[in-house]
Amino acid sequence: MNPLTLINKYFIAGSAAHTILVRHSRDVADKALSIARAHPEMRLDLVFIEEAAMLHDIGIFLCNDPEIDCHGRFPYICHGYLGAELMRREGFPRHALVCERHTGTGLSPEMIDGRLLPVPFRDMRPQSAEEQLICFADKFFSKSKPDEERSVDKARQNISKYGSRDVRRFDEWCKRFLA
């Protein structure tokens, strides 16, 4: 499977949204692959990591975020589950899980309910090591500031807006993936 083929199916090549998505996804994939290669003992699926990291944000075009040239009808927080639906229709259910589970450090049913988030009510927290690694790597990059890789401290600070549970999970991933 070629992730760029799928991206090009849903985004106009050369558009700002396409450029932003591909750059961000490549940064996330490269960071995730670098970490995975530093931990051969984890026996992570490198091919899957690269593909899924490239596709984790494919649902952004369905959302409204003019800053990144996305003019869909859904709130941005919906991009994960919308991308997951798209990946399932394309026949990639494992990749769909990464799309669905990468927002923040994942969305628990309690968080969805407590914050009245406009997403399906289900557990959307990363489960597999590959899902967790891609979600972790994603925290170091912003689509609105593509030339900057966040430090661990800046990534933690950004995560803190979602609550202490997310910070704890991020810190656990730091111990696991950056050790």
Tab-separated table of C-alpha atoms in Angstrom:
chain	number	residue	atom	x	y	z
A	1	MET	CA	0.000	0.000	0.000
A	2	ASN	CA	1.204	3.453	-0.857
A	3	PRO	CA	-0.066	6.095	1.606
A	4	LEU	CA	0.502	8.901	-0.906
A	5	THR	CA	-1.867	7.221	-3.344
A	6	LEU	CA	-4.621	7.391	-0.717
A	7	ILE	CA	-3.727	10.953	0.283
A	8	ASN	CA	-3.822	12.009	-3.375
A	9	LYS	CA	-7.245	10.406	-3.738
A	10	TYR	CA	-8.713	12.780	-1.140
A	11	PHE	CA	-6.523	15.891	-1.400
A	12	ILE	CA	-5.678	18.039	-4.407
A	13	ALA	CA	-1.947	17.652	-5.016
A	14	GLY	CA	-0.225	20.994	-4.601
A	15	SER	CA	-2.993	22.476	-2.456
A	16	ALA	CA	-2.009	23.955	0.886
A	17	ALA	CA	-3.934	21.216	2.721
A	18	HIS	CA	-2.097	18.500	0.773
A	19	THR	CA	1.299	20.111	1.364
A	20	ILE	CA	0.635	20.603	5.082
A	21	LEU	CA	-0.696	17.067	5.539
A	22	VAL	CA	2.162	15.362	3.704
A	23	ARG	CA	4.833	17.413	5.495
A	24	HIS	CA	3.303	16.832	8.928
A	25	SER	CA	2.721	13.147	8.279
A	26	ARG	CA	6.276	12.661	6.992
A	27	ASP	CA	7.653	14.342	10.134
A	28	VAL	CA	5.538	12.099	12.368
A	29	ALA	CA	6.487	8.987	10.384
A	30	ASP	CA	10.195	9.813	10.500
A	31	LYS	CA	10.135	10.423	14.263
A	32	ALA	CA	8.124	7.256	14.919
A	33	LEU	CA	10.459	5.193	12.718
A	34	SER	CA	13.540	6.656	14.394
A	35	ILE	CA	12.198	5.716	17.825
A	36	ALA	CA	11.128	2.263	16.636
A	37	ARG	CA	14.573	1.572	15.168
A	38	ALA	CA	16.171	2.612	18.464
A	39	HIS	CA	14.098	-0.099	20.196
A	40	PRO	CA	14.500	-3.334	18.225
A	41	GLU	CA	13.555	-5.229	21.390
A	42	MET	CA	9.984	-3.978	20.927
A	43	ARG	CA	9.707	-5.767	17.566
A	44	LEU	CA	7.545	-3.031	16.100
A	45	ASP	CA	6.081	-3.290	12.605
A	46	LEU	CA	8.087	-0.628	10.750
A	47	VAL	CA	6.144	-0.878	7.488
A	48	PHE	CA	2.858	-0.424	9.309
A	49	ILE	CA	4.260	2.469	11.373
A	50	GLU	CA	5.305	4.344	8.253
A	51	GLU	CA	2.002	3.754	6.453
A	52	ALA	CA	-0.219	4.541	9.430
A	53	ALA	CA	1.785	7.621	10.444
A	54	MET	CA	1.443	8.952	6.907
A	55	LEU	CA	-2.338	8.408	7.062
A	56	HIS	CA	-3.162	9.282	10.682
A	57	ASP	CA	-4.585	12.728	9.769
A	58	ILE	CA	-6.215	11.879	6.444
A	59	GLY	CA	-9.626	12.939	7.807
A	60	ILE	CA	-8.678	16.612	8.193
A	61	PHE	CA	-10.161	17.579	4.818
A	62	LEU	CA	-13.619	16.759	6.197
A	63	CYS	CA	-13.161	19.291	8.995
A	64	ASN	CA	-13.257	23.048	9.174
A	65	ASP	CA	-9.817	24.493	9.897
A	66	PRO	CA	-9.086	27.272	7.413
A	67	GLU	CA	-5.614	27.790	8.923
A	68	ILE	CA	-4.580	24.517	7.262
A	69	ASP	CA	-6.787	24.954	4.177
A	70	CYS	CA	-9.457	22.515	5.350
A	71	HIS	CA	-13.022	23.623	4.734
A	72	GLY	CA	-15.195	20.650	5.658
A	73	ARG	CA	-18.335	20.755	7.763
A	74	PHE	CA	-17.113	18.983	10.920
A	75	PRO	CA	-15.208	20.352	13.931
A	76	TYR	CA	-11.500	19.536	13.803
A	77	ILE	CA	-11.694	17.100	16.719
A	78	CYS	CA	-13.708	14.813	14.433
A	79	HIS	CA	-10.830	14.272	11.977
A	80	GLY	CA	-9.657	11.109	13.746
A	81	TYR	CA	-12.861	9.117	13.636
A	82	LEU	CA	-13.725	10.488	10.178
A	83	GLY	CA	-10.322	9.404	8.890
A	84	ALA	CA	-10.891	6.027	10.517
A	85	GLU	CA	-14.201	5.606	8.688
A	86	LEU	CA	-12.443	6.466	5.447
A	87	MET	CA	-9.641	3.951	6.096
A	88	ARG	CA	-12.151	1.222	6.907
A	89	ARG	CA	-13.967	1.893	3.617
A	90	GLU	CA	-10.603	1.677	1.836
A	91	GLY	CA	-9.999	-1.732	3.445
A	92	PHE	CA	-7.405	-0.759	6.063
A	93	PRO	CA	-8.994	-1.444	9.468
A	94	ARG	CA	-5.678	-1.513	11.348
A	95	HIS	CA	-4.677	1.892	9.932
A	96	ALA	CA	-8.154	3.150	10.855
A	97	LEU	CA	-7.422	2.494	14.516
A	98	VAL	CA	-4.422	4.832	14.388
A	99	CYS	CA	-6.562	7.558	12.814
A	100	GLU	CA	-9.229	7.118	15.448
A	101	ARG	CA	-6.950	6.845	18.470
A	102	HIS	CA	-4.302	9.548	18.009
A	103	THR	CA	-6.156	12.659	19.259
A	104	GLY	CA	-4.404	13.995	22.367
A	105	THR	CA	-3.176	10.824	23.991
A	106	GLY	CA	-6.468	9.210	23.058
A	107	LEU	CA	-10.074	9.879	23.976
A	108	SER	CA	-11.685	7.851	26.744
A	109	PRO	CA	-15.463	7.419	26.925
A	110	GLU	CA	-15.390	9.475	30.137
A	111	MET	CA	-13.610	12.344	28.375
A	112	ILE	CA	-15.989	12.189	25.414
A	113	ASP	CA	-18.998	12.269	27.735
A	114	GLY	CA	-17.609	14.780	30.222
A	115	ARG	CA	-16.547	17.278	27.577
A	116	LEU	CA	-19.534	16.613	25.306
A	117	LEU	CA	-17.179	15.954	22.411
A	118	PRO	CA	-18.875	15.562	19.006
A	119	VAL	CA	-17.370	12.130	18.374
A	120	PRO	CA	-18.750	8.599	18.723
A	121	PHE	CA	-19.001	7.393	22.301
A	122	ARG	CA	-16.374	4.661	22.493
A	123	ASP	CA	-12.860	4.097	23.757
A	124	MET	CA	-10.512	5.857	21.342
A	125	ARG	CA	-7.235	5.435	23.218
A	126	PRO	CA	-4.233	3.881	21.451
A	127	GLN	CA	-3.806	0.228	22.392
A	128	SER	CA	-1.021	-1.407	20.405
A	129	ALA	CA	2.595	-0.309	20.753
A	130	GLU	CA	2.508	0.960	17.166
A	131	GLU	CA	-0.636	3.023	17.816
A	132	GLN	CA	0.921	4.487	20.964
A	133	LEU	CA	4.193	5.283	19.208
A	134	ILE	CA	2.503	7.120	16.322
A	135	CYS	CA	0.293	9.041	18.744
A	136	PHE	CA	3.403	9.944	20.779
A	137	ALA	CA	5.420	11.051	17.737
A	138	ASP	CA	2.501	13.199	16.588
A	139	LYS	CA	2.733	15.282	19.766
A	140	PHE	CA	6.051	16.750	18.616
A	141	PHE	CA	4.661	18.372	15.459
A	142	SER	CA	2.006	20.926	14.623
A	143	LYS	CA	0.439	21.362	11.216
A	144	SER	CA	0.262	25.119	11.798
A	145	LYS	CA	4.015	25.385	12.596
A	146	PRO	CA	5.587	22.916	10.167
A	147	ASP	CA	9.184	24.065	10.601
A	148	GLU	CA	9.321	23.307	14.300
A	149	GLU	CA	9.758	20.078	16.226
A	150	ARG	CA	8.574	20.566	19.782
A	151	SER	CA	10.863	19.652	22.647
A	152	VAL	CA	9.595	17.128	25.190
A	153	ASP	CA	8.763	20.024	27.518
A	154	LYS	CA	6.838	21.918	24.828
A	155	ALA	CA	4.986	18.757	23.801
A	156	ARG	CA	4.093	18.108	27.464
A	157	GLN	CA	2.940	21.706	27.843
A	158	ASN	CA	0.751	21.380	24.745
A	159	ILE	CA	-0.702	18.099	26.040
A	160	SER	CA	-1.477	19.661	29.421
A	161	LYS	CA	-4.461	21.505	27.930
A	162	TYR	CA	-6.221	18.133	27.735
A	163	GLY	CA	-5.688	17.353	31.423
A	164	SER	CA	-3.424	15.565	33.851
A	165	ARG	CA	-4.364	12.093	32.584
A	166	ASP	CA	-2.935	12.984	29.192
A	167	VAL	CA	0.244	14.389	30.737
A	168	ARG	CA	0.716	11.189	32.756
A	169	ARG	CA	0.231	9.062	29.660
A	170	PHE	CA	2.660	11.257	27.671
A	171	ASP	CA	5.230	10.939	30.471
A	172	GLU	CA	4.805	7.144	30.463
A	173	TRP	CA	5.450	7.147	26.718
A	174	CYS	CA	8.556	9.305	27.224
A	175	LYS	CA	9.928	6.662	29.609
A	176	ARG	CA	9.009	3.863	27.225
A	177	PHE	CA	10.056	5.350	23.896
A	178	LEU	CA	12.834	7.806	24.724
A	179	ALA	CA	14.777	5.669	27.196
